[in-house]
Every structure is written in structure tokens, then in C-alpha cells.
PDB file of N, CA and C in Angstrom:
ATOM      1  N   MET A   4       0.925  -1.283  -0.020  1.00 76.00           N
ATOM      2  CA  MET A   4       0.019  -0.039  -0.030  1.00 76.00           C
ATOM      3  C   MET A   4       0.870   1.257  -0.006  1.00 76.00           C
ATOM      4  N   HIS A   5       0.530   2.257  -0.838  1.00 73.00           N
ATOM      5  CA  HIS A   5       1.326   3.378  -0.945  1.00 73.00           C
ATOM      6  C   HIS A   5       0.648   4.565   0.015  1.00 73.00           C
ATOM      7  N   SER A   6       1.435   5.343   0.625  1.00 71.00           N
ATOM      8  CA  SER A   6       0.790   6.341   1.498  1.00 71.00           C
ATOM      9  C   SER A   6       1.212   7.731   0.969  1.00 71.00           C
ATOM     10  N   ILE A   7       0.301   8.633   0.902  1.00 75.00           N
ATOM     11  CA  ILE A   7       0.691  10.143   0.604  1.00 75.00           C
ATOM     12  C   ILE A   7      -0.102  11.017   1.705  1.00 75.00           C
ATOM     13  N   ARG A   8       0.578  11.993   1.987  1.00 78.00           N
ATOM     14  CA  ARG A   8       0.058  12.957   3.019  1.00 78.00           C
ATOM     15  C   ARG A   8      -0.502  14.290   2.211  1.00 78.00           C
ATOM     16  N   LEU A   9      -1.702  14.555   2.521  1.00 84.00           N
ATOM     17  CA  LEU A   9      -2.188  15.826   1.810  1.00 84.00           C
ATOM     18  C   LEU A   9      -2.304  16.950   2.910  1.00 84.00           C
ATOM     19  N   ARG A  10      -1.197  17.511   3.086  1.00 81.00           N
ATOM     20  CA  ARG A  10      -1.104  18.699   4.202  1.00 81.00           C
ATOM     21  C   ARG A  10      -1.619  19.912   3.419  1.00 81.00           C
ATOM     22  N   HIS A  11      -1.194  21.052   3.895  1.00 80.00           N
ATOM     23  CA  HIS A  11      -1.779  22.377   3.399  1.00 80.00           C
ATOM     24  C   HIS A  11      -1.008  22.402   1.963  1.00 80.00           C
ATOM     25  N   PRO A  12      -1.633  23.036   1.065  1.00 85.00           N
ATOM     26  CA  PRO A  12      -2.766  24.028   1.204  1.00 85.00           C
ATOM     27  C   PRO A  12      -4.171  23.387   0.807  1.00 85.00           C
ATOM     28  N   TRP A  13      -5.065  23.301   1.647  1.00 89.00           N
ATOM     29  CA  TRP A  13      -6.399  22.937   1.485  1.00 89.00           C
ATOM     30  C   TRP A  13      -7.164  24.280   1.257  1.00 89.00           C
ATOM     31  N   GLN A  14      -8.124  24.264   0.417  1.00 94.00           N
ATOM     32  CA  GLN A  14      -9.067  25.364   0.114  1.00 94.00           C
ATOM     33  C   GLN A  14     -10.374  25.106   0.885  1.00 94.00           C
ATOM     34  N   CYS A  15     -10.921  26.094   1.457  1.00 91.00           N
ATOM     35  CA  CYS A  15     -12.284  25.812   2.218  1.00 91.00           C
ATOM     36  C   CYS A  15     -13.203  26.877   1.706  1.00 91.00           C
ATOM     37  N   GLU A  16     -14.434  26.537   1.332  1.00 92.00           N
ATOM     38  CA  GLU A  16     -15.451  27.366   1.094  1.00 92.00           C
ATOM     39  C   GLU A  16     -16.701  27.205   2.061  1.00 92.00           C
ATOM     40  N   ARG A  17     -17.262  28.257   2.520  1.00 88.00           N
ATOM     41  CA  ARG A  17     -18.458  28.109   3.460  1.00 88.00           C
ATOM     42  C   ARG A  17     -19.705  28.695   2.783  1.00 88.00           C
ATOM     43  N   THR A  18     -20.740  27.986   2.945  1.00 84.00           N
ATOM     44  CA  THR A  18     -22.032  28.513   2.646  1.00 84.00           C
ATOM     45  C   THR A  18     -22.830  28.616   3.946  1.00 84.00           C
ATOM     46  N   ASP A  19     -24.058  28.981   3.882  1.00 81.00           N
ATOM     47  CA  ASP A  19     -24.869  29.018   5.121  1.00 81.00           C
ATOM     48  C   ASP A  19     -24.876  27.647   5.838  1.00 81.00           C
ATOM     49  N   ASP A  20     -24.874  26.637   5.200  1.00 86.00           N
ATOM     50  CA  ASP A  20     -25.066  25.327   5.797  1.00 86.00           C
ATOM     51  C   ASP A  20     -23.943  24.232   5.548  1.00 86.00           C
ATOM     52  N   THR A  21     -23.028  24.612   4.698  1.00 88.00           N
ATOM     53  CA  THR A  21     -22.038  23.701   4.426  1.00 88.00           C
ATOM     54  C   THR A  21     -20.531  24.175   4.414  1.00 88.00           C
ATOM     55  N   HIS A  22     -19.652  23.276   4.582  1.00 89.00           N
ATOM     56  CA  HIS A  22     -18.296  23.577   4.463  1.00 89.00           C
ATOM     57  C   HIS A  22     -17.823  22.582   3.271  1.00 89.00           C
ATOM     58  N   VAL A  23     -17.032  23.186   2.394  1.00 93.00           N
ATOM     59  CA  VAL A  23     -16.391  22.425   1.255  1.00 93.00           C
ATOM     60  C   VAL A  23     -14.970  22.596   1.308  1.00 93.00           C
ATOM     61  N   TRP A  24     -14.206  21.505   1.623  1.00 92.00           N
ATOM     62  CA  TRP A  24     -12.765  21.431   1.551  1.00 92.00           C
ATOM     63  C   TRP A  24     -12.295  20.845   0.315  1.00 92.00           C
ATOM     64  N   SER A  25     -11.341  21.413  -0.500  1.00 96.00           N
ATOM     65  CA  SER A  25     -10.735  20.839  -1.607  1.00 96.00           C
ATOM     66  C   SER A  25      -9.282  20.911  -1.627  1.00 96.00           C
ATOM     67  N   ARG A  26      -8.752  19.894  -2.182  1.00 95.00           N
ATOM     68  CA  ARG A  26      -7.252  19.711  -2.366  1.00 95.00           C
ATOM     69  C   ARG A  26      -6.945  19.089  -3.579  1.00 95.00           C
ATOM     70  N   LYS A  27      -5.982  19.742  -4.397  1.00 96.00           N
ATOM     71  CA  LYS A  27      -5.632  19.299  -5.583  1.00 96.00           C
ATOM     72  C   LYS A  27      -4.296  18.453  -5.240  1.00 96.00           C
ATOM     73  N   PHE A  28      -4.005  17.332  -6.026  1.00 95.00           N
ATOM     74  CA  PHE A  28      -2.735  16.602  -5.800  1.00 95.00           C
ATOM     75  C   PHE A  28      -2.508  15.781  -7.115  1.00 95.00           C
ATOM     76  N   ASN A  29      -1.279  15.488  -7.492  1.00 94.00           N
ATOM     77  CA  ASN A  29      -0.764  14.784  -8.522  1.00 94.00           C
ATOM     78  C   ASN A  29      -0.690  13.271  -8.335  1.00 94.00           C
ATOM     79  N   TRP A  30      -0.658  12.508  -9.372  1.00 91.00           N
ATOM     80  CA  TRP A  30      -0.404  11.051  -9.416  1.00 91.00           C
ATOM     81  C   TRP A  30       0.815  10.909  -8.403  1.00 91.00           C
ATOM     82  N   PRO A  31       0.766   9.848  -7.500  1.00 89.00           N
ATOM     83  CA  PRO A  31       1.943   9.707  -6.650  1.00 89.00           C
ATOM     84  C   PRO A  31       3.142   9.101  -7.566  1.00 89.00           C
ATOM     85  N   ALA A  32       4.255   9.845  -7.540  1.00 85.00           N
ATOM     86  CA  ALA A  32       5.264   9.495  -8.566  1.00 85.00           C
ATOM     87  C   ALA A  32       5.888   8.188  -8.180  1.00 85.00           C
ATOM     88  N   GLU A  33       5.970   7.726  -6.852  1.00 86.00           N
ATOM     89  CA  GLU A  33       6.547   6.603  -6.462  1.00 86.00           C
ATOM     90  C   GLU A  33       5.705   5.316  -6.504  1.00 86.00           C
ATOM     91  N   LEU A  34       4.476   5.468  -7.021  1.00 87.00           N
ATOM     92  CA  LEU A  34       3.530   4.341  -6.972  1.00 87.00           C
ATOM     93  C   LEU A  34       4.059   3.202  -7.964  1.00 87.00           C
ATOM     94  N   MET A  35       4.176   2.092  -7.379  1.00 89.00           N
ATOM     95  CA  MET A  35       4.682   0.899  -8.109  1.00 89.00           C
ATOM     96  C   MET A  35       3.470   0.148  -8.658  1.00 89.00           C
ATOM     97  N   PRO A  36       3.682  -0.580  -9.735  1.00 89.00           N
ATOM     98  CA  PRO A  36       2.627  -1.530 -10.135  1.00 89.00           C
ATOM     99  C   PRO A  36       2.201  -2.450  -9.189  1.00 89.00           C
ATOM    100  N   GLY A  37       0.884  -2.750  -9.015  1.00 92.00           N
ATOM    101  CA  GLY A  37       0.415  -3.600  -8.030  1.00 92.00           C
ATOM    102  C   GLY A  37       0.119  -2.920  -6.716  1.00 92.00           C
ATOM    103  N   GLU A  38       0.678  -1.825  -6.434  1.00 92.00           N
ATOM    104  CA  GLU A  38       0.405  -1.070  -5.028  1.00 92.00           C
ATOM    105  C   GLU A  38      -1.007  -0.468  -5.163  1.00 92.00           C
ATOM    106  N   THR A  39      -1.647  -0.344  -3.988  1.00 91.00           N
ATOM    107  CA  THR A  39      -2.812   0.266  -3.895  1.00 91.00           C
ATOM    108  C   THR A  39      -2.760   1.643  -3.053  1.00 91.00           C
ATOM    109  N   VAL A  40      -3.540   2.513  -3.264  1.00 93.00           N
ATOM    110  CA  VAL A  40      -3.564   3.830  -2.613  1.00 93.00           C
ATOM    111  C   VAL A  40      -4.878   3.839  -1.743  1.00 93.00           C
ATOM    112  N   GLN A  41      -4.770   4.099  -0.377  1.00 90.00           N
ATOM    113  CA  GLN A  41      -5.921   4.188   0.413  1.00 90.00           C
ATOM    114  C   GLN A  41      -6.005   5.612   0.895  1.00 90.00           C
ATOM    115  N   LEU A  42      -7.184   6.053   0.840  1.00 89.00           N
ATOM    116  CA  LEU A  42      -7.389   7.466   1.398  1.00 89.00           C
ATOM    117  C   LEU A  42      -7.997   7.320   2.823  1.00 89.00           C
ATOM    118  N   VAL A  43      -7.430   7.930   3.763  1.00 85.00           N
ATOM    119  CA  VAL A  43      -7.938   8.098   5.136  1.00 85.00           C
ATOM    120  C   VAL A  43      -7.975   9.395   5.541  1.00 85.00           C
ATOM    121  N   VAL A  44      -9.159   9.922   6.061  1.00 81.00           N
ATOM    122  CA  VAL A  44      -9.276  11.329   6.502  1.00 81.00           C
ATOM    123  C   VAL A  44      -9.442  11.171   7.922  1.00 81.00           C
ATOM    124  N   GLU A  45      -8.544  11.868   8.742  1.00 78.00           N
ATOM    125  CA  GLU A  45      -8.597  11.758  10.194  1.00 78.00           C
ATOM    126  C   GLU A  45      -8.456  13.118  10.648  1.00 78.00           C
ATOM    127  N   PRO A  46      -9.459  13.623  11.450  1.00 74.00           N
ATOM    128  CA  PRO A  46     -10.793  13.062  11.705  1.00 74.00           C
ATOM    129  C   PRO A  46     -11.744  13.482  10.526  1.00 74.00           C
ATOM    130  N   MET A  47     -12.608  12.542  10.078  1.00 73.00           N
ATOM    131  CA  MET A  47     -13.598  12.842   9.183  1.00 73.00           C
ATOM    132  C   MET A  47     -14.748  13.474   9.890  1.00 73.00           C
ATOM    133  N   PRO A  48     -15.141  14.689   9.347  1.00 73.00           N
ATOM    134  CA  PRO A  48     -16.321  15.323   9.930  1.00 73.00           C
ATOM    135  C   PRO A  48     -17.496  14.458   9.902  1.00 73.00           C
ATOM    136  N   LEU A  49     -18.315  14.729  10.795  1.00 72.00           N
ATOM    137  CA  LEU A  49     -19.664  13.942  10.882  1.00 72.00           C
ATOM    138  C   LEU A  49     -20.425  14.256   9.626  1.00 72.00           C
ATOM    139  N   ALA A  50     -21.121  13.288   9.022  1.00 78.00           N
ATOM    140  CA  ALA A  50     -21.967  13.614   7.898  1.00 78.00           C
ATOM    141  C   ALA A  50     -21.274  14.195   6.656  1.00 78.00           C
ATOM    142  N   ALA A  51     -20.017  13.813   6.485  1.00 86.00           N
ATOM    143  CA  ALA A  51     -19.081  14.326   5.368  1.00 86.00           C
ATOM    144  C   ALA A  51     -19.224  13.420   4.282  1.00 86.00           C
ATOM    145  N   THR A  52     -19.181  14.039   3.156  1.00 90.00           N
ATOM    146  CA  THR A  52     -19.173  13.333   1.800  1.00 90.00           C
ATOM    147  C   THR A  52     -17.841  13.576   1.026  1.00 90.00           C
ATOM    148  N   PRO A  53     -16.850  12.643   1.062  1.00 92.00           N
ATOM    149  CA  PRO A  53     -15.686  12.778   0.252  1.00 92.00           C
ATOM    150  C   PRO A  53     -15.887  12.421  -1.178  1.00 92.00           C
ATOM    151  N   THR A  54     -15.402  13.160  -2.210  1.00 96.00           N
ATOM    152  CA  THR A  54     -15.451  12.789  -3.490  1.00 96.00           C
ATOM    153  C   THR A  54     -14.021  12.915  -4.149  1.00 96.00           C
ATOM    154  N   LEU A  55     -13.603  12.130  -5.017  1.00 97.00           N
ATOM    155  CA  LEU A  55     -12.373  12.086  -5.747  1.00 97.00           C
ATOM    156  C   LEU A  55     -12.625  12.160  -7.245  1.00 97.00           C
ATOM    157  N   ASN A  56     -12.197  13.218  -7.875  1.00 98.00           N
ATOM    158  CA  ASN A  56     -12.465  13.544  -9.295  1.00 98.00           C
ATOM    159  C   ASN A  56     -13.846  13.326  -9.645  1.00 98.00           C
ATOM    160  N   GLY A  57     -14.778  13.671  -8.813  1.00 98.00           N
ATOM    161  CA  GLY A  57     -16.215  13.604  -9.018  1.00 98.00           C
ATOM    162  C   GLY A  57     -16.948  12.328  -8.719  1.00 98.00           C
ATOM    163  N   THR A  58     -16.202  11.360  -8.119  1.00 98.00           N
ATOM    164  CA  THR A  58     -16.768   9.945  -7.705  1.00 98.00           C
ATOM    165  C   THR A  58     -16.877  10.036  -6.176  1.00 98.00           C
ATOM    166  N   THR A  59     -18.127   9.852  -5.666  1.00 96.00           N
ATOM    167  CA  THR A  59     -18.274   9.683  -4.229  1.00 96.00           C
ATOM    168  C   THR A  59     -17.499   8.425  -3.695  1.00 96.00           C
ATOM    169  N   LEU A  60     -16.868   8.671  -2.595  1.00 94.00           N
ATOM    170  CA  LEU A  60     -16.103   7.579  -1.992  1.00 94.00           C
ATOM    171  C   LEU A  60     -16.887   6.877  -0.913  1.00 94.00           C
ATOM    172  N   THR A  61     -16.664   5.645  -0.826  1.00 88.00           N
ATOM    173  CA  THR A  61     -17.153   4.923   0.330  1.00 88.00           C
ATOM    174  C   THR A  61     -16.090   4.407   1.193  1.00 88.00           C
ATOM    175  N   THR A  62     -16.306   4.176   2.524  1.00 82.00           N
ATOM    176  CA  THR A  62     -15.125   3.747   3.374  1.00 82.00           C
ATOM    177  C   THR A  62     -15.342   2.300   3.849  1.00 82.00           C
ATOM    178  N   ASP A  63     -14.197   1.734   4.047  1.00 79.00           N
ATOM    179  CA  ASP A  63     -14.116   0.339   4.672  1.00 79.00           C
ATOM    180  C   ASP A  63     -14.338   0.372   6.206  1.00 79.00           C
ATOM    181  N   ALA A  64     -14.196  -0.757   6.683  1.00 74.00           N
ATOM    182  CA  ALA A  64     -14.430  -0.831   8.207  1.00 74.00           C
ATOM    183  C   ALA A  64     -13.256  -0.146   8.895  1.00 74.00           C
ATOM    184  N   ASN A  65     -12.224   0.025   8.362  1.00 75.00           N
ATOM    185  CA  ASN A  65     -11.068   0.797   9.003  1.00 75.00           C
ATOM    186  C   ASN A  65     -11.200   2.327   8.624  1.00 75.00           C
ATOM    187  N   GLY A  66     -12.241   2.822   7.988  1.00 75.00           N
ATOM    188  CA  GLY A  66     -12.354   4.188   7.607  1.00 75.00           C
ATOM    189  C   GLY A  66     -11.486   4.594   6.416  1.00 75.00           C
ATOM    190  N   GLY A  67     -11.062   3.682   5.565  1.00 84.00           N
ATOM    191  CA  GLY A  67     -10.260   4.085   4.399  1.00 84.00           C
ATOM    192  C   GLY A  67     -11.020   3.797   3.038  1.00 84.00           C
ATOM    193  N   SER A  68     -10.506   4.311   2.154  1.00 90.00           N
ATOM    194  CA  SER A  68     -11.232   4.137   0.815  1.00 90.00           C
ATOM    195  C   SER A  68     -10.008   3.839  -0.207  1.00 90.00           C
ATOM    196  N   ASP A  69     -10.196   2.720  -0.851  1.00 92.00           N
ATOM    197  CA  ASP A  69      -9.221   2.315  -1.927  1.00 92.00           C
ATOM    198  C   ASP A  69      -9.504   3.292  -3.116  1.00 92.00           C
ATOM    199  N   ILE A  70      -8.441   4.129  -3.420  1.00 94.00           N
ATOM    200  CA  ILE A  70      -8.680   5.110  -4.499  1.00 94.00           C
ATOM    201  C   ILE A  70      -7.869   4.913  -5.614  1.00 94.00           C
ATOM    202  N   THR A  71      -7.149   3.709  -5.717  1.00 94.00           N
ATOM    203  CA  THR A  71      -6.220   3.427  -6.770  1.00 94.00           C
ATOM    204  C   THR A  71      -6.842   3.529  -8.190  1.00 94.00           C
ATOM    205  N   SER A  72      -8.039   2.912  -8.319  1.00 95.00           N
ATOM    206  CA  SER A  72      -8.530   2.977  -9.710  1.00 95.00           C
ATOM    207  C   SER A  72      -9.111   4.406 -10.091  1.00 95.00           C
ATOM    208  N   LEU A  73      -9.220   5.356  -9.170  1.00 96.00           N
ATOM    209  CA  LEU A  73      -9.772   6.677  -9.434  1.00 96.00           C
ATOM    210  C   LEU A  73      -8.640   7.616  -9.791  1.00 96.00           C
ATOM    211  N   LEU A  74      -7.298   7.385  -9.434  1.00 95.00           N
ATOM    212  CA  LEU A  74      -6.364   8.287  -9.684  1.00 95.00           C
ATOM    213  C   LEU A  74      -6.037   8.534 -11.053  1.00 95.00           C
ATOM    214  N   VAL A  75      -5.787   9.905 -11.354  1.00 96.00           N
ATOM    215  CA  VAL A  75      -5.417  10.280 -12.674  1.00 96.00           C
ATOM    216  C   VAL A  75      -4.116  11.196 -12.542  1.00 96.00           C
ATOM    217  N   LYS A  76      -3.666  11.780 -13.526  1.00 96.00           N
ATOM    218  CA  LYS A  76      -2.487  12.607 -13.450  1.00 96.00           C
ATOM    219  C   LYS A  76      -2.568  13.646 -12.507  1.00 96.00           C
ATOM    220  N   HIS A  77      -3.792  14.554 -12.589  1.00 98.00           N
ATOM    221  CA  HIS A  77      -4.103  15.572 -11.816  1.00 98.00           C
ATOM    222  C   HIS A  77      -5.491  15.297 -11.063  1.00 98.00           C
ATOM    223  N   ASN A  78      -5.508  15.211  -9.809  1.00 97.00           N
ATOM    224  CA  ASN A  78      -6.605  14.758  -9.009  1.00 97.00           C
ATOM    225  C   ASN A  78      -7.064  15.870  -8.123  1.00 97.00           C
ATOM    226  N   LEU A  79      -8.477  15.798  -7.874  1.00 98.00           N
ATOM    227  CA  LEU A  79      -9.126  16.778  -6.956  1.00 98.00           C
ATOM    228  C   LEU A  79      -9.987  15.934  -5.817  1.00 98.00           C
ATOM    229  N   LEU A  80      -9.554  16.225  -4.524  1.00 96.00           N
ATOM    230  CA  LEU A  80     -10.331  15.575  -3.499  1.00 96.00           C
ATOM    231  C   LEU A  80     -11.085  16.706  -2.895  1.00 96.00           C
ATOM    232  N   VAL A  81     -12.445  16.442  -2.749  1.00 96.00           N
ATOM    233  CA  VAL A  81     -13.384  17.355  -2.114  1.00 96.00           C
ATOM    234  C   VAL A  81     -14.167  16.747  -1.009  1.00 96.00           C
ATOM    235  N   ILE A  82     -14.290  17.352   0.162  1.00 92.00           N
ATOM    236  CA  ILE A  82     -14.893  16.880   1.262  1.00 92.00           C
ATOM    237  C   ILE A  82     -16.065  17.887   1.595  1.00 92.00           C
ATOM    238  N   THR A  83     -17.441  17.451   1.512  1.00 92.00           N
ATOM    239  CA  THR A  83     -18.368  18.387   1.866  1.00 92.00           C
ATOM    240  C   THR A  83     -19.051  17.992   3.126  1.00 92.00           C
ATOM    241  N   SER A  84     -19.315  18.809   4.015  1.00 88.00           N
ATOM    242  CA  SER A  84     -19.936  18.594   5.353  1.00 88.00           C
ATOM    243  C   SER A  84     -20.862  19.657   5.737  1.00 88.00           C
ATOM    244  N   SER A  85     -21.863  19.351   6.538  1.00 83.00           N
ATOM    245  CA  SER A  85     -22.620  20.353   7.027  1.00 83.00           C
ATOM    246  C   SER A  85     -21.885  21.190   8.063  1.00 83.00           C
ATOM    247  N   ALA A  86     -22.216  22.617   7.964  1.00 70.00           N
ATOM    248  CA  ALA A  86     -21.364  23.457   8.910  1.00 70.00           C
ATOM    249  C   ALA A  86     -21.538  23.129  10.286  1.00 70.00           C
ATOM    250  N   ALA A  87     -22.763  22.667  10.764  1.00 67.00           N
ATOM    251  CA  ALA A  87     -23.127  22.263  12.132  1.00 67.00           C
ATOM    252  C   ALA A  87     -22.165  21.135  12.579  1.00 67.00           C
ATOM    253  N   SER A  88     -21.818  20.237  11.611  1.00 60.00           N
ATOM    254  CA  SER A  88     -21.006  19.059  12.027  1.00 60.00           C
ATOM    255  C   SER A  88     -19.474  19.343  11.844  1.00 60.00           C
ATOM    256  N   SER A  89     -19.187  20.479  11.279  1.00 54.00           N
ATOM    257  CA  SER A  89     -17.749  20.744  11.045  1.00 54.00           C
ATOM    258  C   SER A  89     -17.057  21.513  12.071  1.00 54.00           C
ATOM    259  N   GLY A  90     -17.763  21.847  13.299  1.00 56.00           N
ATOM    260  CA  GLY A  90     -17.116  22.461  14.253  1.00 56.00           C
ATOM    261  C   GLY A  90     -17.775  23.773  14.263  1.00 56.00           C
ATOM    262  N   ASP A  91     -16.941  24.867  14.440  1.00 52.00           N
ATOM    263  CA  ASP A  91     -17.411  26.304  14.468  1.00 52.00           C
ATOM    264  C   ASP A  91     -18.157  26.674  13.219  1.00 52.00           C
ATOM    265  N   PRO A  92     -19.490  26.910  13.206  1.00 48.00           N
ATOM    266  CA  PRO A  92     -20.283  27.126  12.105  1.00 48.00           C
ATOM    267  C   PRO A  92     -19.966  28.494  11.399  1.00 48.00           C
ATOM    268  N   GLY A  93     -19.112  29.311  12.112  1.00 45.00           N
ATOM    269  CA  GLY A  93     -18.910  30.673  11.720  1.00 45.00           C
ATOM    270  C   GLY A  93     -17.663  30.744  10.793  1.00 45.00           C
ATOM    271  N   ARG A  94     -16.846  29.775  10.597  1.00 54.00           N
ATOM    272  CA  ARG A  94     -15.720  29.907   9.773  1.00 54.00           C
ATOM    273  C   ARG A  94     -15.261  28.491   9.308  1.00 54.00           C
ATOM    274  N   CYS A  95     -14.440  28.448   8.341  1.00 63.00           N
ATOM    275  CA  CYS A  95     -13.873  27.214   7.786  1.00 63.00           C
ATOM    276  C   CYS A  95     -12.811  27.067   8.638  1.00 63.00           C
ATOM    277  N   PRO A  96     -12.568  25.755   9.152  1.00 53.00           N
ATOM    278  CA  PRO A  96     -11.447  25.411  10.146  1.00 53.00           C
ATOM    279  C   PRO A  96     -10.131  25.492   9.401  1.00 53.00           C
TER     280      PRO A  96
END
């Protein structure tokens, strides 16, 4: 399994009732044939919906999503959550 860390810069947009975090990233250069890439968001906001390149992700029992087949040269991860479950409803964290 291949690990990547998506640290800053994340973009965050807020509407009256949602927070939308987005992060662009490239194909992992060190990914070897046969390796898988798991996405794990810690902590995942309650009632959050993660999408990668427009595809809604589902999580396994460990809270991960196998995103290997969804990766392209340039990727966009988006996590949408209700403002109430994202912490402070007045700002993007």
C-alpha cells in the first residue's frame, strides 16, 4: 500500500449550511505496479461526503477508501460537510 500525505494548502469554502474542503494533488510518482492507494481522512467530519475526481467515496471498516482506480495525472479531492458538524459554524477550520 502506498501512502501520501495531503497537508496544506487546502481550500475551504463556506455557505450558510455547508463547508467544502478541496485539495488538488498529482499522481503519486513513487507508485509501483500492483500497489494500492488508500485514502484515510482523520478526523472525518460527521455527515461528510468525500469525492475524488467527481466520484463519491465509500469507506471500509477501518475508515479508508481504496482510491487506486480513481487516480489520474491531476486529482481533486473534495470533502463536503454540514457546517453544524464541522465545528465552528462561523468559519472554515
